Each structure stands twice: as structure tokens, then as C-alpha cells.
PDB file of C-alpha atoms in Angstrom:
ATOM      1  CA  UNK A1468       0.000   0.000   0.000  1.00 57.00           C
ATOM      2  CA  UNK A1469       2.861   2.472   0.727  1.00 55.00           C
ATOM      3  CA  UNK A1470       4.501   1.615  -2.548  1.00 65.00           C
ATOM      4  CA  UNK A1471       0.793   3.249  -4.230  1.00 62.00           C
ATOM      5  CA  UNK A1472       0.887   6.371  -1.847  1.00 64.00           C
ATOM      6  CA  UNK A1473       4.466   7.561  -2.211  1.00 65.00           C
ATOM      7  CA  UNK A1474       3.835   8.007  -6.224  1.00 64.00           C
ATOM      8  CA  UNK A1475       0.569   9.673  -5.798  1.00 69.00           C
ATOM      9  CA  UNK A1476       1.952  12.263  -3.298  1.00 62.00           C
ATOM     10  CA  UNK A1477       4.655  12.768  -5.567  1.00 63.00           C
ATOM     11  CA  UNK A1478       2.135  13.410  -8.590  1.00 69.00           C
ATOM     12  CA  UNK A1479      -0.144  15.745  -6.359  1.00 63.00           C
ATOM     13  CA  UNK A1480       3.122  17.774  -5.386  1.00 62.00           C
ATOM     14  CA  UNK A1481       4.066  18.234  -8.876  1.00 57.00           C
ATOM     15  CA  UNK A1482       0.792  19.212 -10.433  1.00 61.00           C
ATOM     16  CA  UNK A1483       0.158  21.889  -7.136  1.00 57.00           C
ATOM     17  CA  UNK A1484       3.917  23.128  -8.085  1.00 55.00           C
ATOM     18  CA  UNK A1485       2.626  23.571 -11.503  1.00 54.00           C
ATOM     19  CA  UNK A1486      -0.146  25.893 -10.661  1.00 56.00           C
ATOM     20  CA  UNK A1487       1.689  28.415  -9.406  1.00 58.00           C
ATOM     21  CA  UNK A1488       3.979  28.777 -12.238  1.00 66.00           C
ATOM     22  CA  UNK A1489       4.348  32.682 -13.147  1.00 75.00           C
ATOM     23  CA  UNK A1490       2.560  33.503 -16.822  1.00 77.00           C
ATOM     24  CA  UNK A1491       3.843  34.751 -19.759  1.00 83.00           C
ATOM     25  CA  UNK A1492       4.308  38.633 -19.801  1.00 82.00           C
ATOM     26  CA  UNK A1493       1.609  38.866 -22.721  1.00 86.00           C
ATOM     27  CA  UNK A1494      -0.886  36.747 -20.704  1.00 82.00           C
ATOM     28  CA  UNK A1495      -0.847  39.251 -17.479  1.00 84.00           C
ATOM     29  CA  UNK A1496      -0.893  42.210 -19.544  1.00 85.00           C
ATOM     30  CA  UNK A1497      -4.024  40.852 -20.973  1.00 86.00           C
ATOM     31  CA  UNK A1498      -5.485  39.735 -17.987  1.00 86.00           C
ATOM     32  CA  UNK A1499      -4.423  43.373 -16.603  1.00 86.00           C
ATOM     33  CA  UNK A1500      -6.289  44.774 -19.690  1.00 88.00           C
ATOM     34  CA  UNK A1501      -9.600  42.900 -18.991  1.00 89.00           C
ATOM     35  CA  UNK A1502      -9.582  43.797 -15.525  1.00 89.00           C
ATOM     36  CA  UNK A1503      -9.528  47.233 -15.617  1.00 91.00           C
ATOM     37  CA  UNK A1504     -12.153  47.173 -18.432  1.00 92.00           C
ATOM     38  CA  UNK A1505     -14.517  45.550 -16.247  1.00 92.00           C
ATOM     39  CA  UNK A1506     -13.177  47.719 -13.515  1.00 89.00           C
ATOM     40  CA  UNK A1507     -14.046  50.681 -15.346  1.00 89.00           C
ATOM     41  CA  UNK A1508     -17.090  49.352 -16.607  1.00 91.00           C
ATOM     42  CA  UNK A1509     -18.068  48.912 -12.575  1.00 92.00           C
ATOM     43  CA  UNK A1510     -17.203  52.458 -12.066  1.00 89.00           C
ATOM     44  CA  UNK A1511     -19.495  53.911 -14.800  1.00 92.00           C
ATOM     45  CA  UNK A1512     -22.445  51.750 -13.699  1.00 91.00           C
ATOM     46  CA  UNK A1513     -22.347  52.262 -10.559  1.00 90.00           C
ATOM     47  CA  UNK A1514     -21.693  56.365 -11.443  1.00 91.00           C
ATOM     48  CA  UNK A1515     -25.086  56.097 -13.391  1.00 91.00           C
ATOM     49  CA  UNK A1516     -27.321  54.351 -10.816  1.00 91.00           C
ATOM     50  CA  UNK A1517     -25.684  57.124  -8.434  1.00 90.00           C
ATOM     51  CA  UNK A1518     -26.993  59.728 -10.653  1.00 92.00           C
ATOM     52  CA  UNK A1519     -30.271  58.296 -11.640  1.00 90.00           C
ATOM     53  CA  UNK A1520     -30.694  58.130  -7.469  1.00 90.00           C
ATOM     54  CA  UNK A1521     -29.613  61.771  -6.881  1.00 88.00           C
ATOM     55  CA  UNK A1522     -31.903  63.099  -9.645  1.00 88.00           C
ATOM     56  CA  UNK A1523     -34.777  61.345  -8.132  1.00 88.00           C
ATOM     57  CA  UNK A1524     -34.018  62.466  -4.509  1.00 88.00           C
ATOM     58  CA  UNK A1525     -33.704  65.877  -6.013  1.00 88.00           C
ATOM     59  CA  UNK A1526     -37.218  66.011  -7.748  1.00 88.00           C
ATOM     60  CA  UNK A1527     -38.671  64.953  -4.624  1.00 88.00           C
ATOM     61  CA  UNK A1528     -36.970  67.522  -2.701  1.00 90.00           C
ATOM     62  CA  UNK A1529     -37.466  70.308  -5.546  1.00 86.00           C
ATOM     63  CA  UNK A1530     -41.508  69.145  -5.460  1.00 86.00           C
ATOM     64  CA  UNK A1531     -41.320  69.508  -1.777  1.00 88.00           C
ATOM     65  CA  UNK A1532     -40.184  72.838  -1.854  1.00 88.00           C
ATOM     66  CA  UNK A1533     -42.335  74.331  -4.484  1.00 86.00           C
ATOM     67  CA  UNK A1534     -45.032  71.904  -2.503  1.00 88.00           C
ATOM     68  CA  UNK A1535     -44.152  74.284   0.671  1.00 89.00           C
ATOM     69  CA  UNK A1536     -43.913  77.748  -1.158  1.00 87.00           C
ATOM     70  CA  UNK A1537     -46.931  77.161  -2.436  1.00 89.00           C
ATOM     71  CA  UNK A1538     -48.482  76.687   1.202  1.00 90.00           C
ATOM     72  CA  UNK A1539     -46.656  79.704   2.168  1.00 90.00           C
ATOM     73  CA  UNK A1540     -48.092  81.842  -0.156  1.00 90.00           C
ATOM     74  CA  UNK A1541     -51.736  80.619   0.600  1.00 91.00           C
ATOM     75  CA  UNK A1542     -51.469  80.960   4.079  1.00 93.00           C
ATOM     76  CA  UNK A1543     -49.922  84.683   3.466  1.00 92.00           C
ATOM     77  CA  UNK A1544     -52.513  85.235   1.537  1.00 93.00           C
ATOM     78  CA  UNK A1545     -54.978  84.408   3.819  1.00 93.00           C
ATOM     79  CA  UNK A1546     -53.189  86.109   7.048  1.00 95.00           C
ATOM     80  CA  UNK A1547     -53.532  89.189   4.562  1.00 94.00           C
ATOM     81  CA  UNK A1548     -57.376  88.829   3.797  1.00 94.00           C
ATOM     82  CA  UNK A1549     -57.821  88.417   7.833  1.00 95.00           C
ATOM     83  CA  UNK A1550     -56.277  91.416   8.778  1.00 95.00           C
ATOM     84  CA  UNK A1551     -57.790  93.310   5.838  1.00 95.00           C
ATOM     85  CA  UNK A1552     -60.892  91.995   7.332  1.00 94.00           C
ATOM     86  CA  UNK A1553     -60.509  93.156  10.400  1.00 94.00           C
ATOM     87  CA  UNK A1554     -59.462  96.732   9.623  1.00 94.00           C
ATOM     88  CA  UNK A1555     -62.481  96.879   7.618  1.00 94.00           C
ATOM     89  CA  UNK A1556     -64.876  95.411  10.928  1.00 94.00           C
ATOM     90  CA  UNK A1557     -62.764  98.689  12.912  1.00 94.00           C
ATOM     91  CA  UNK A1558     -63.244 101.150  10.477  1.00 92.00           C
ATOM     92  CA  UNK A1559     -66.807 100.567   9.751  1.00 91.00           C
ATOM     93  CA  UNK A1560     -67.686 100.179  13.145  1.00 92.00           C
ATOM     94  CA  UNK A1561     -65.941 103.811  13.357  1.00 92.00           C
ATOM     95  CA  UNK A1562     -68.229 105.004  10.676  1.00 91.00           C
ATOM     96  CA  UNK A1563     -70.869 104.281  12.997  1.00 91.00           C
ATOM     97  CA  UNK A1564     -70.202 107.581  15.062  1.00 91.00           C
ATOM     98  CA  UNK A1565     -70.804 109.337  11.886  1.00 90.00           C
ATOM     99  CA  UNK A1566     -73.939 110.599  10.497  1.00 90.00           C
ATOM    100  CA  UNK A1567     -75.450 111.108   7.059  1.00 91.00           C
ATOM    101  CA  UNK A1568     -73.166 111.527   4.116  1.00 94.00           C
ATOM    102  CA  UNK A1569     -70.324 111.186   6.754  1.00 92.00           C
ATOM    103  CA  UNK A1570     -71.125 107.831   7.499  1.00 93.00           C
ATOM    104  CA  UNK A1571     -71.787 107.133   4.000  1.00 94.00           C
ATOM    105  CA  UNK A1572     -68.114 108.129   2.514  1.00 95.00           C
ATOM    106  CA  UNK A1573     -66.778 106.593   5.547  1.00 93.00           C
ATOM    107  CA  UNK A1574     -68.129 103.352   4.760  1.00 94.00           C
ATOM    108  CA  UNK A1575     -67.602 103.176   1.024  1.00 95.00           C
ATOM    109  CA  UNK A1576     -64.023 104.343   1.917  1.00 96.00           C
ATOM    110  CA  UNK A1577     -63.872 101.340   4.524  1.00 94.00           C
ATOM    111  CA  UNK A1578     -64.979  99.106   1.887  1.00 96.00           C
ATOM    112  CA  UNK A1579     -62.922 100.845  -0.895  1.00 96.00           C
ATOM    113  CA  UNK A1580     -60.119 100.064   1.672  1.00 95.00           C
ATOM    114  CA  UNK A1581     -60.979  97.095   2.205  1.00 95.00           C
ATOM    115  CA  UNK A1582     -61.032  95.585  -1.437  1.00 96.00           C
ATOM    116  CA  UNK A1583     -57.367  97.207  -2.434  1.00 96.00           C
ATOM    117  CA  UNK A1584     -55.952  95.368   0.488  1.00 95.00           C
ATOM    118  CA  UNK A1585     -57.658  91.809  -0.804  1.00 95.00           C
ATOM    119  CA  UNK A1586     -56.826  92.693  -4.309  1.00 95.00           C
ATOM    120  CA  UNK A1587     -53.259  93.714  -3.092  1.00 94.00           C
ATOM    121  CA  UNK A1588     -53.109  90.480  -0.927  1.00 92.00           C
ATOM    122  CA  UNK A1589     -53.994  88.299  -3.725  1.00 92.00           C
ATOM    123  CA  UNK A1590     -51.180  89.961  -6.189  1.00 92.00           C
ATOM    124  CA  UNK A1591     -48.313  89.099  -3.652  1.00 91.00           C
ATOM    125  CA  UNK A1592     -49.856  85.659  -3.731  1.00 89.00           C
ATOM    126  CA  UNK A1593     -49.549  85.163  -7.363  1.00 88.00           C
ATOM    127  CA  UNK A1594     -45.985  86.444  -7.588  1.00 87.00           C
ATOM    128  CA  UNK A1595     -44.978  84.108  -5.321  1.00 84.00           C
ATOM    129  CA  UNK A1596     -46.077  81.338  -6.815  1.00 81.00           C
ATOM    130  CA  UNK A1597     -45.116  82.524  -9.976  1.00 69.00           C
ATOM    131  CA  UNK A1598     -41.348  82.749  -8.688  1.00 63.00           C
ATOM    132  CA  UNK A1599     -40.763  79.114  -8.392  1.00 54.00           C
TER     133      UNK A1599
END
């Protein structure tokens, strides 16, 4: 049985020597070659998918932040129409001490007032919106 073994270590030895035999100079620069073609290749995929995934994030955030001017300008709006509201309720209620033709003109100036400041309201609301 040992006369079997010794010859087929021998022959394992010699083939594992032979694997690590060095190539030819042509061979590496080949294999060289390929690998930094696929490297490269890597590199510019994976710089693509990064891009494709920033544009995305940054429509999301750009249609959050038009999303949130938007609101803005709504709620400006609307803050605007309040208090134009309310100086309207005072100055009509101020009319009240007046008499007449007083109270009259007092009134349609209240109201006069009253509609520039809507109108006025509603125009710094558009260019807002129009901005983004």
C-alpha cells in the first residue's frame, strides 16, 4: 500500500507546483487589460445608478419645496385677507359715530379700503407662486 501512496503524493506535489507557475508577460498584460475594463465598466455603472438616485431624490426635494412655497403663499394670503378683514370690521364700526353723508363716505371708503388690500393680498400671492 505504501509503494501506491508515495507516487501519488509525488504526482499531487508536482501538479500543485505547476499551478503556481508565473505567466507569460503577454498573458498578465491581458489579464491586466480585462480587468480594468470591467473595472471601469463597474465604475461607470455604478456612477449612473448614483446619478439616476440623486436626480430622483432631487425632484422629490425640488416638489417639496415648491409643494411648501406654495403653502406659504396661501397661508400669506390668507393672514392678509384676515387682517384686511378686520381693519375693515374697525373702520366701519368707526363710521358708525358718523352721520349722514359722513357715514356714507366713511363706509364706502372702509370698503374701498378694504377691497385694495384683498386685491393687493392676492397679487403678492400670485408672484410668489409665480417665482418658483
Amino acid at each position: 500500500m505504501r509503494e501506491y501512496l508515495m507516487p501519488i503524493f509525488v504526482i499531487a506535489a508536482l501538479t500543485l507546483a505547476g499551478c503556481n507557475q508565473s505567466k507569460s508577460p503577454e498573458d498578465v498584460s491581458k489579464d491586466v487589460a480585462n480587468a480594468e475594463q470591467k473595472a471601469s465598466n463597474e465604475v461607470t455603472k455604478s456612477e449612473g445608478r448614483a446619478q439616476s438616485a440623486l436626480d430622483k431624490s432631487y425632484e422629490k426635494i425640488n416638489n417639496q419645496e415648491i409643494k411648501f412655497n406654495n403653502d406659504a403663499a396661501h397661508q400669506t394670503y390668507n393672514v392678509a385677507v384676515a387682517k384686511a378683514d378686520g381693519n375693515r370690521k374697525v373702520a366701519l364700526a368707526t363710521c358708525e359715530s358718523q352721520s349722514g353723508e359722513a357715514q356714507r363716505a366713511c363706509r364706502d371708503q372702509a370698503e374701498a379700503d378694504y377691497k385694495a388690500a384683498r386685491a393687493d393680498a392676492r397679487a403678492a400671492a400670485e408672484v410668489a407662486v409665480q417665482r418658483q
